[in-house]
Amino acid sequence: MSGVLDELFSKMLHSRIFKNRELLRPDYIPDELPHRENQIIALAKILAPALQGERPSNVFLYGLTGTGKTAVTKHVLKALKKHAENRVKLATIYVNCRHDDTNYRVLVRLCEAFNVNVPFTGLATAEVYRRFINGIEKFNGIAIVVLDEIDALVKKSGDDLLYKLTRVHTELRKSKVCIIGITNDLKFTEYLSARVISSLGEEELVFPPYTAPELEDILRMRVRDAFKPGVIDDSVIKLCAALAAREHGDARRALDLLRIAGEIAEREGSDRVTVKHVKKAHREIERDRIVEVLKTLPLHSKIIVLALYLLSKSKREATTGEIYNMYREICRELSLDELTQRRVSDLIN
Ligand code: ADP
Ligand code: MG
């Protein structure tokens, strides 16, 4: 056994494919972000007043997933912090609202950033908000608060907290707050009241999808440090970029394809990544996505999919009536109350 393990670990240590696998992780932010120069400069200009002790305007960033919103924001904040050192008291706070998706949890994160103690549950939200205000006043500086994926917060908890935060500067005497709101959901503004749109969107930045050639540049830059020399040839980069460009110009998808293709090549004992490995990686990602969609379907929709699957084994096409009968049979088998045929045919549609 130990021989097998030795071989496995030593293979991992002496990868023939990867030089530094970490650089392909989704949360890694490279020092350079090609094709986002405009957004970087625009955001930097909006935030620059912080260096003179002034409150920057709130900013609303939007664009589809993988268009570099999070990376650009973190990149600019890092540089801003460096320049603020010894000059102004600047705090940058990053909250991912997909993880912290209630008003309470977001406030707990903000309190933590100012060393204010709050329990994870139990207090009234208004009390946590009060403690946050005290904490930030004590800080006596400028705080830039990033609320990433704010659509998740608003969909779950409404936009009251967002409204308060985007106007919190009117309540403060000593400290100043700027809010950067980020969303992947372009229809998200439909969930926001006009008052929030106007206070959050003092400035707006749009992140368009990357084109295939832009994705190629992003991948090429990453390949240099992440892979061993000669492992990736240009056809591999082109294919990853083309597939991700089809998927609304998503840099995350392009990088995932490259990483997974590399892992497949490694598993197969190959010393190069080929187009075949990329195609396999593409199928793997698609399959995972379908599994994810199926997993998150509501129970009765899952049963309908199961009914369709069972019927498809015996015939090419099924009528709604046949699907409904099969659906009912499964419900009885599981001792579940069935939905009406009307409702089921709505779900099928
Ligand atoms: P978003 O927040 O818009 O969904 P991210 O900023 O998380 O997108 O970017 C997705 C992935 O692509 C991250 O791994 C990021 O490092 C990378 N990425 C995005 N834009 C660039 C770029 N211009 N150059 C290099 N890497 C990029
Ligand atoms: Mg993001």
PDB file of N, CA, C and O and ligand atoms in Angstrom, residues 23-37 40 62-73 94 148-149 182-184 207 210 214-215 217-219 221-222 250-256, ligand 1:
ATOM      1  N   LEU A  23      -2.405  29.082  -9.119  1.00  0.00           N
ATOM      2  CA  LEU A  23      -2.706  30.254  -9.945  1.00  0.00           C
ATOM      3  C   LEU A  23      -3.960  30.060 -10.785  1.00  0.00           C
ATOM      4  O   LEU A  23      -4.431  30.992 -11.421  1.00  0.00           O
ATOM      5  N   LEU A  24      -4.482  28.838 -10.796  1.00  0.00           N
ATOM      6  CA  LEU A  24      -5.685  28.584 -11.589  1.00  0.00           C
ATOM      7  C   LEU A  24      -6.935  28.516 -10.718  1.00  0.00           C
ATOM      8  O   LEU A  24      -8.023  28.291 -11.203  1.00  0.00           O
ATOM      9  N   ARG A  25      -6.753  28.705  -9.422  1.00  0.00           N
ATOM     10  CA  ARG A  25      -7.917  28.677  -8.538  1.00  0.00           C
ATOM     11  C   ARG A  25      -8.791  29.897  -8.795  1.00  0.00           C
ATOM     12  O   ARG A  25      -8.294  30.970  -9.112  1.00  0.00           O
ATOM     13  N   PRO A  26     -10.125  29.732  -8.635  1.00  0.00           N
ATOM     14  CA  PRO A  26     -11.033  30.842  -8.960  1.00  0.00           C
ATOM     15  C   PRO A  26     -10.824  32.080  -8.095  1.00  0.00           C
ATOM     16  O   PRO A  26     -11.117  33.188  -8.528  1.00  0.00           O
ATOM     17  N   ASP A  27     -10.264  31.924  -6.885  1.00  0.00           N
ATOM     18  CA  ASP A  27     -10.122  33.114  -6.033  1.00  0.00           C
ATOM     19  C   ASP A  27      -8.741  33.767  -6.160  1.00  0.00           C
ATOM     20  O   ASP A  27      -8.458  34.746  -5.492  1.00  0.00           O
ATOM     21  N   TYR A  28      -7.910  33.229  -7.033  1.00  0.00           N
ATOM     22  CA  TYR A  28      -6.603  33.848  -7.249  1.00  0.00           C
ATOM     23  C   TYR A  28      -6.765  35.103  -8.113  1.00  0.00           C
ATOM     24  O   TYR A  28      -7.450  35.089  -9.128  1.00  0.00           O
ATOM     25  N   ILE A  29      -6.141  36.199  -7.682  1.00  0.00           N
ATOM     26  CA  ILE A  29      -6.227  37.424  -8.479  1.00  0.00           C
ATOM     27  C   ILE A  29      -4.837  37.796  -8.979  1.00  0.00           C
ATOM     28  O   ILE A  29      -3.944  38.105  -8.189  1.00  0.00           O
ATOM     29  N   PRO A  30      -4.650  37.749 -10.301  1.00  0.00           N
ATOM     30  CA  PRO A  30      -3.325  38.061 -10.846  1.00  0.00           C
ATOM     31  C   PRO A  30      -3.026  39.550 -10.711  1.00  0.00           C
ATOM     32  O   PRO A  30      -3.929  40.358 -10.518  1.00  0.00           O
ATOM     33  N   ASP A  31      -1.744  39.892 -10.798  1.00  0.00           N
ATOM     34  CA  ASP A  31      -1.363  41.293 -10.668  1.00  0.00           C
ATOM     35  C   ASP A  31      -1.793  42.131 -11.860  1.00  0.00           C
ATOM     36  O   ASP A  31      -1.958  43.329 -11.759  1.00  0.00           O
ATOM     37  N   GLU A  32      -1.935  41.453 -12.987  1.00  0.00           N
ATOM     38  CA  GLU A  32      -2.344  42.182 -14.182  1.00  0.00           C
ATOM     39  C   GLU A  32      -3.683  41.663 -14.671  1.00  0.00           C
ATOM     40  O   GLU A  32      -3.902  40.452 -14.692  1.00  0.00           O
ATOM     41  N   LEU A  33      -4.554  42.581 -15.067  1.00  0.00           N
ATOM     42  CA  LEU A  33      -5.872  42.183 -15.575  1.00  0.00           C
ATOM     43  C   LEU A  33      -6.069  42.772 -16.968  1.00  0.00           C
ATOM     44  O   LEU A  33      -6.638  43.857 -17.117  1.00  0.00           O
ATOM     45  N   PRO A  34      -5.583  42.050 -17.987  1.00  0.00           N
ATOM     46  CA  PRO A  34      -5.685  42.599 -19.336  1.00  0.00           C
ATOM     47  C   PRO A  34      -7.147  42.822 -19.747  1.00  0.00           C
ATOM     48  O   PRO A  34      -8.029  42.085 -19.309  1.00  0.00           O
ATOM     49  N   HIS A  35      -7.358  43.826 -20.557  1.00  0.00           N
ATOM     50  CA  HIS A  35      -8.675  44.176 -21.109  1.00  0.00           C
ATOM     51  C   HIS A  35      -9.670  44.677 -20.073  1.00  0.00           C
ATOM     52  O   HIS A  35     -10.871  44.714 -20.322  1.00  0.00           O
ATOM     53  N   ARG A  36      -9.151  45.069 -18.938  1.00  0.00           N
ATOM     54  CA  ARG A  36     -10.017  45.731 -17.954  1.00  0.00           C
ATOM     55  C   ARG A  36      -9.413  47.072 -17.549  1.00  0.00           C
ATOM     56  O   ARG A  36      -9.769  47.627 -16.512  1.00  0.00           O
ATOM     57  N   GLU A  37      -8.494  47.599 -18.400  1.00  0.00           N
ATOM     58  CA  GLU A  37      -7.824  48.850 -18.071  1.00  0.00           C
ATOM     59  C   GLU A  37      -8.849  49.966 -17.838  1.00  0.00           C
ATOM     60  O   GLU A  37      -8.725  50.732 -16.879  1.00  0.00           O
ATOM     61  N   ILE A  40     -10.613  49.567 -14.530  1.00  0.00           N
ATOM     62  CA  ILE A  40      -9.680  49.790 -13.416  1.00  0.00           C
ATOM     63  C   ILE A  40      -9.457  51.287 -13.208  1.00  0.00           C
ATOM     64  O   ILE A  40      -9.560  51.802 -12.090  1.00  0.00           O
ATOM     65  N   TYR A  62     -21.892  46.340 -12.590  1.00  0.00           N
ATOM     66  CA  TYR A  62     -22.639  45.188 -13.061  1.00  0.00           C
ATOM     67  C   TYR A  62     -22.131  44.632 -14.381  1.00  0.00           C
ATOM     68  O   TYR A  62     -21.510  45.320 -15.177  1.00  0.00           O
ATOM     69  N   GLY A  63     -22.385  43.343 -14.553  1.00  0.00           N
ATOM     70  CA  GLY A  63     -21.928  42.606 -15.726  1.00  0.00           C
ATOM     71  C   GLY A  63     -22.131  41.131 -15.424  1.00  0.00           C
ATOM     72  O   GLY A  63     -22.294  40.758 -14.255  1.00  0.00           O
ATOM     73  N   LEU A  64     -22.099  40.297 -16.461  1.00  0.00           N
ATOM     74  CA  LEU A  64     -22.349  38.861 -16.253  1.00  0.00           C
ATOM     75  C   LEU A  64     -21.231  38.215 -15.442  1.00  0.00           C
ATOM     76  O   LEU A  64     -20.190  38.835 -15.232  1.00  0.00           O
ATOM     77  N   THR A  65     -21.434  36.974 -15.010  1.00  0.00           N
ATOM     78  CA  THR A  65     -20.401  36.294 -14.212  1.00  0.00           C
ATOM     79  C   THR A  65     -19.124  36.128 -15.037  1.00  0.00           C
ATOM     80  O   THR A  65     -19.179  35.933 -16.251  1.00  0.00           O
ATOM     81  N   GLY A  66     -18.004  36.218 -14.339  1.00  0.00           N
ATOM     82  CA  GLY A  66     -16.721  35.977 -14.987  1.00  0.00           C
ATOM     83  C   GLY A  66     -16.243  37.127 -15.852  1.00  0.00           C
ATOM     84  O   GLY A  66     -15.368  36.944 -16.700  1.00  0.00           O
ATOM     85  N   THR A  67     -16.791  38.331 -15.661  1.00  0.00           N
ATOM     86  CA  THR A  67     -16.335  39.459 -16.468  1.00  0.00           C
ATOM     87  C   THR A  67     -15.329  40.327 -15.700  1.00  0.00           C
ATOM     88  O   THR A  67     -15.017  41.434 -16.127  1.00  0.00           O
ATOM     89  N   GLY A  68     -14.879  39.836 -14.548  1.00  0.00           N
ATOM     90  CA  GLY A  68     -13.782  40.504 -13.858  1.00  0.00           C
ATOM     91  C   GLY A  68     -14.178  41.535 -12.805  1.00  0.00           C
ATOM     92  O   GLY A  68     -13.326  42.288 -12.337  1.00  0.00           O
ATOM     93  N   LYS A  69     -15.435  41.557 -12.398  1.00  0.00           N
ATOM     94  CA  LYS A  69     -15.888  42.579 -11.445  1.00  0.00           C
ATOM     95  C   LYS A  69     -15.188  42.436 -10.089  1.00  0.00           C
ATOM     96  O   LYS A  69     -14.667  43.410  -9.539  1.00  0.00           O
ATOM     97  N   THR A  70     -15.204  41.208  -9.560  1.00  0.00           N
ATOM     98  CA  THR A  70     -14.589  40.988  -8.250  1.00  0.00           C
ATOM     99  C   THR A  70     -13.084  41.213  -8.323  1.00  0.00           C
ATOM    100  O   THR A  70     -12.500  41.880  -7.456  1.00  0.00           O
ATOM    101  N   ALA A  71     -12.466  40.689  -9.374  1.00  0.00           N
ATOM    102  CA  ALA A  71     -11.010  40.809  -9.517  1.00  0.00           C
ATOM    103  C   ALA A  71     -10.605  42.287  -9.624  1.00  0.00           C
ATOM    104  O   ALA A  71      -9.674  42.727  -8.945  1.00  0.00           O
ATOM    105  N   VAL A  72     -11.307  43.046 -10.455  1.00  0.00           N
ATOM    106  CA  VAL A  72     -10.972  44.466 -10.635  1.00  0.00           C
ATOM    107  C   VAL A  72     -11.147  45.223  -9.317  1.00  0.00           C
ATOM    108  O   VAL A  72     -10.284  46.014  -8.917  1.00  0.00           O
ATOM    109  N   THR A  73     -12.232  44.951  -8.622  1.00  0.00           N
ATOM    110  CA  THR A  73     -12.494  45.659  -7.368  1.00  0.00           C
ATOM    111  C   THR A  73     -11.390  45.388  -6.348  1.00  0.00           C
ATOM    112  O   THR A  73     -10.838  46.311  -5.739  1.00  0.00           O
ATOM    113  N   TYR A  94     -14.764  43.628   2.578  1.00  0.00           N
ATOM    114  CA  TYR A  94     -15.361  42.887   1.482  1.00  0.00           C
ATOM    115  C   TYR A  94     -16.369  41.888   2.035  1.00  0.00           C
ATOM    116  O   TYR A  94     -16.028  41.067   2.876  1.00  0.00           O
ATOM    117  N   ASP A 148     -20.493  42.356  -2.544  1.00  0.00           N
ATOM    118  CA  ASP A 148     -20.428  41.602  -3.804  1.00  0.00           C
ATOM    119  C   ASP A 148     -21.657  40.699  -3.883  1.00  0.00           C
ATOM    120  O   ASP A 148     -22.135  40.204  -2.869  1.00  0.00           O
ATOM    121  N   GLU A 149     -22.136  40.489  -5.103  1.00  0.00           N
ATOM    122  CA  GLU A 149     -23.323  39.668  -5.353  1.00  0.00           C
ATOM    123  C   GLU A 149     -24.495  40.123  -4.485  1.00  0.00           C
ATOM    124  O   GLU A 149     -25.177  39.324  -3.845  1.00  0.00           O
ATOM    125  N   ILE A 182     -21.978  45.169  -6.144  1.00  0.00           N
ATOM    126  CA  ILE A 182     -21.654  44.406  -7.360  1.00  0.00           C
ATOM    127  C   ILE A 182     -22.742  43.377  -7.622  1.00  0.00           C
ATOM    128  O   ILE A 182     -23.203  42.710  -6.691  1.00  0.00           O
ATOM    129  N   THR A 183     -23.151  43.260  -8.873  1.00  0.00           N
ATOM    130  CA  THR A 183     -24.105  42.190  -9.196  1.00  0.00           C
ATOM    131  C   THR A 183     -23.814  41.547 -10.540  1.00  0.00           C
ATOM    132  O   THR A 183     -23.342  42.202 -11.472  1.00  0.00           O
ATOM    133  N   ASN A 184     -24.094  40.231 -10.605  1.00  0.00           N
ATOM    134  CA  ASN A 184     -23.989  39.469 -11.851  1.00  0.00           C
ATOM    135  C   ASN A 184     -25.327  39.445 -12.568  1.00  0.00           C
ATOM    136  O   ASN A 184     -25.435  38.937 -13.665  1.00  0.00           O
ATOM    137  N   PHE A 207     -19.399  46.036 -16.949  1.00  0.00           N
ATOM    138  CA  PHE A 207     -18.375  45.080 -17.355  1.00  0.00           C
ATOM    139  C   PHE A 207     -18.918  44.223 -18.495  1.00  0.00           C
ATOM    140  O   PHE A 207     -19.683  43.299 -18.260  1.00  0.00           O
ATOM    141  N   TYR A 210     -16.152  39.274 -22.137  1.00  0.00           N
ATOM    142  CA  TYR A 210     -14.882  39.216 -22.861  1.00  0.00           C
ATOM    143  C   TYR A 210     -15.115  38.554 -24.224  1.00  0.00           C
ATOM    144  O   TYR A 210     -15.892  37.614 -24.340  1.00  0.00           O
ATOM    145  N   GLU A 214      -9.816  38.292 -26.381  1.00  0.00           N
ATOM    146  CA  GLU A 214      -9.472  38.821 -25.052  1.00  0.00           C
ATOM    147  C   GLU A 214      -9.255  37.673 -24.064  1.00  0.00           C
ATOM    148  O   GLU A 214      -8.321  37.693 -23.257  1.00  0.00           O
ATOM    149  N   LEU A 215     -10.130  36.669 -24.143  1.00  0.00           N
ATOM    150  CA  LEU A 215      -9.970  35.509 -23.255  1.00  0.00           C
ATOM    151  C   LEU A 215      -8.650  34.793 -23.535  1.00  0.00           C
ATOM    152  O   LEU A 215      -7.979  34.315 -22.622  1.00  0.00           O
ATOM    153  N   ASP A 217      -5.873  36.163 -24.463  1.00  0.00           N
ATOM    154  CA  ASP A 217      -4.809  36.924 -23.775  1.00  0.00           C
ATOM    155  C   ASP A 217      -4.776  36.609 -22.280  1.00  0.00           C
ATOM    156  O   ASP A 217      -3.714  36.425 -21.698  1.00  0.00           O
ATOM    157  N   ILE A 218      -5.967  36.560 -21.689  1.00  0.00           N
ATOM    158  CA  ILE A 218      -6.053  36.275 -20.246  1.00  0.00           C
ATOM    159  C   ILE A 218      -5.466  34.893 -19.957  1.00  0.00           C
ATOM    160  O   ILE A 218      -4.690  34.710 -19.013  1.00  0.00           O
ATOM    161  N   LEU A 219      -5.825  33.921 -20.798  1.00  0.00           N
ATOM    162  CA  LEU A 219      -5.327  32.555 -20.582  1.00  0.00           C
ATOM    163  C   LEU A 219      -3.814  32.486 -20.805  1.00  0.00           C
ATOM    164  O   LEU A 219      -3.091  31.880 -20.016  1.00  0.00           O
ATOM    165  N   MET A 221      -1.556  34.655 -20.442  1.00  0.00           N
ATOM    166  CA  MET A 221      -0.814  35.252 -19.342  1.00  0.00           C
ATOM    167  C   MET A 221      -0.752  34.291 -18.151  1.00  0.00           C
ATOM    168  O   MET A 221       0.277  34.168 -17.495  1.00  0.00           O
ATOM    169  N   ARG A 222      -1.846  33.592 -17.909  1.00  0.00           N
ATOM    170  CA  ARG A 222      -1.915  32.686 -16.758  1.00  0.00           C
ATOM    171  C   ARG A 222      -1.103  31.416 -17.010  1.00  0.00           C
ATOM    172  O   ARG A 222      -0.471  30.875 -16.107  1.00  0.00           O
ATOM    173  N   ASP A 250     -17.074  34.418 -20.407  1.00  0.00           N
ATOM    174  CA  ASP A 250     -16.856  34.203 -18.979  1.00  0.00           C
ATOM    175  C   ASP A 250     -15.401  33.755 -18.738  1.00  0.00           C
ATOM    176  O   ASP A 250     -15.010  32.651 -19.099  1.00  0.00           O
ATOM    177  N   ALA A 251     -14.593  34.631 -18.108  1.00  0.00           N
ATOM    178  CA  ALA A 251     -13.177  34.294 -17.874  1.00  0.00           C
ATOM    179  C   ALA A 251     -13.048  33.149 -16.878  1.00  0.00           C
ATOM    180  O   ALA A 251     -12.109  32.356 -16.945  1.00  0.00           O
ATOM    181  N   ARG A 252     -14.006  33.063 -15.945  1.00  0.00           N
ATOM    182  CA  ARG A 252     -13.926  31.971 -14.970  1.00  0.00           C
ATOM    183  C   ARG A 252     -14.070  30.628 -15.694  1.00  0.00           C
ATOM    184  O   ARG A 252     -13.331  29.690 -15.430  1.00  0.00           O
ATOM    185  N   ARG A 253     -15.029  30.591 -16.641  1.00  0.00           N
ATOM    186  CA  ARG A 253     -15.235  29.356 -17.379  1.00  0.00           C
ATOM    187  C   ARG A 253     -13.980  28.990 -18.176  1.00  0.00           C
ATOM    188  O   ARG A 253     -13.560  27.845 -18.225  1.00  0.00           O
ATOM    189  N   ALA A 254     -13.366  29.997 -18.803  1.00  0.00           N
ATOM    190  CA  ALA A 254     -12.158  29.738 -19.604  1.00  0.00           C
ATOM    191  C   ALA A 254     -11.051  29.149 -18.727  1.00  0.00           C
ATOM    192  O   ALA A 254     -10.387  28.177 -19.098  1.00  0.00           O
ATOM    193  N   LEU A 255     -10.874  29.722 -17.532  1.00  0.00           N
ATOM    194  CA  LEU A 255      -9.825  29.240 -16.630  1.00  0.00           C
ATOM    195  C   LEU A 255     -10.164  27.855 -16.076  1.00  0.00           C
ATOM    196  O   LEU A 255      -9.279  27.001 -15.920  1.00  0.00           O
ATOM    197  N   ASP A 256     -11.453  27.630 -15.788  1.00  0.00           N
ATOM    198  CA  ASP A 256     -11.880  26.298 -15.312  1.00  0.00           C
ATOM    199  C   ASP A 256     -11.570  25.232 -16.361  1.00  0.00           C
ATOM    200  O   ASP A 256     -11.080  24.155 -16.050  1.00  0.00           O
TER     201      ASP A 256
HETATM  202  P1  ADP B   1     -16.967  38.304 -11.728  1.00  0.00           P
HETATM  203  O1  ADP B   1     -16.760  38.836 -10.345  1.00  0.00           O
HETATM  204  O2  ADP B   1     -17.321  39.344 -12.737  1.00  0.00           O
HETATM  205  O3  ADP B   1     -17.915  37.134 -11.771  1.00  0.00           O
HETATM  206  P2  ADP B   1     -14.217  37.542 -11.437  1.00  0.00           P
HETATM  207  O4  ADP B   1     -13.595  38.843 -11.168  1.00  0.00           O
HETATM  208  O5  ADP B   1     -14.433  36.634 -10.269  1.00  0.00           O
HETATM  209  O6  ADP B   1     -15.571  37.722 -12.243  1.00  0.00           O
HETATM  210  O7  ADP B   1     -13.353  36.783 -12.539  1.00  0.00           O
HETATM  211  C1  ADP B   1     -13.490  35.395 -12.779  1.00  0.00           C
HETATM  212  C2  ADP B   1     -12.135  34.740 -12.896  1.00  0.00           C
HETATM  213  O8  ADP B   1     -11.463  35.227 -14.051  1.00  0.00           O
HETATM  214  C3  ADP B   1     -11.224  35.038 -11.726  1.00  0.00           C
HETATM  215  O9  ADP B   1     -10.450  33.888 -11.488  1.00  0.00           O
HETATM  216  C4  ADP B   1     -10.360  36.186 -12.221  1.00  0.00           C
HETATM  217  O10 ADP B   1      -9.093  36.138 -11.617  1.00  0.00           O
HETATM  218  C5  ADP B   1     -10.274  35.906 -13.709  1.00  0.00           C
HETATM  219  N1  ADP B   1     -10.226  37.116 -14.493  1.00  0.00           N
HETATM  220  C6  ADP B   1     -11.278  37.922 -14.797  1.00  0.00           C
HETATM  221  N2  ADP B   1     -10.902  38.957 -15.562  1.00  0.00           N
HETATM  222  C7  ADP B   1      -9.571  38.804 -15.750  1.00  0.00           C
HETATM  223  C8  ADP B   1      -8.579  39.559 -16.485  1.00  0.00           C
HETATM  224  N3  ADP B   1      -8.913  40.663 -17.162  1.00  0.00           N
HETATM  225  N4  ADP B   1      -7.324  39.094 -16.475  1.00  0.00           N
HETATM  226  C9  ADP B   1      -6.971  37.977 -15.804  1.00  0.00           C
HETATM  227  N5  ADP B   1      -7.843  37.233 -15.103  1.00  0.00           N
HETATM  228  C10 ADP B   1      -9.137  37.637 -15.083  1.00  0.00           C
END
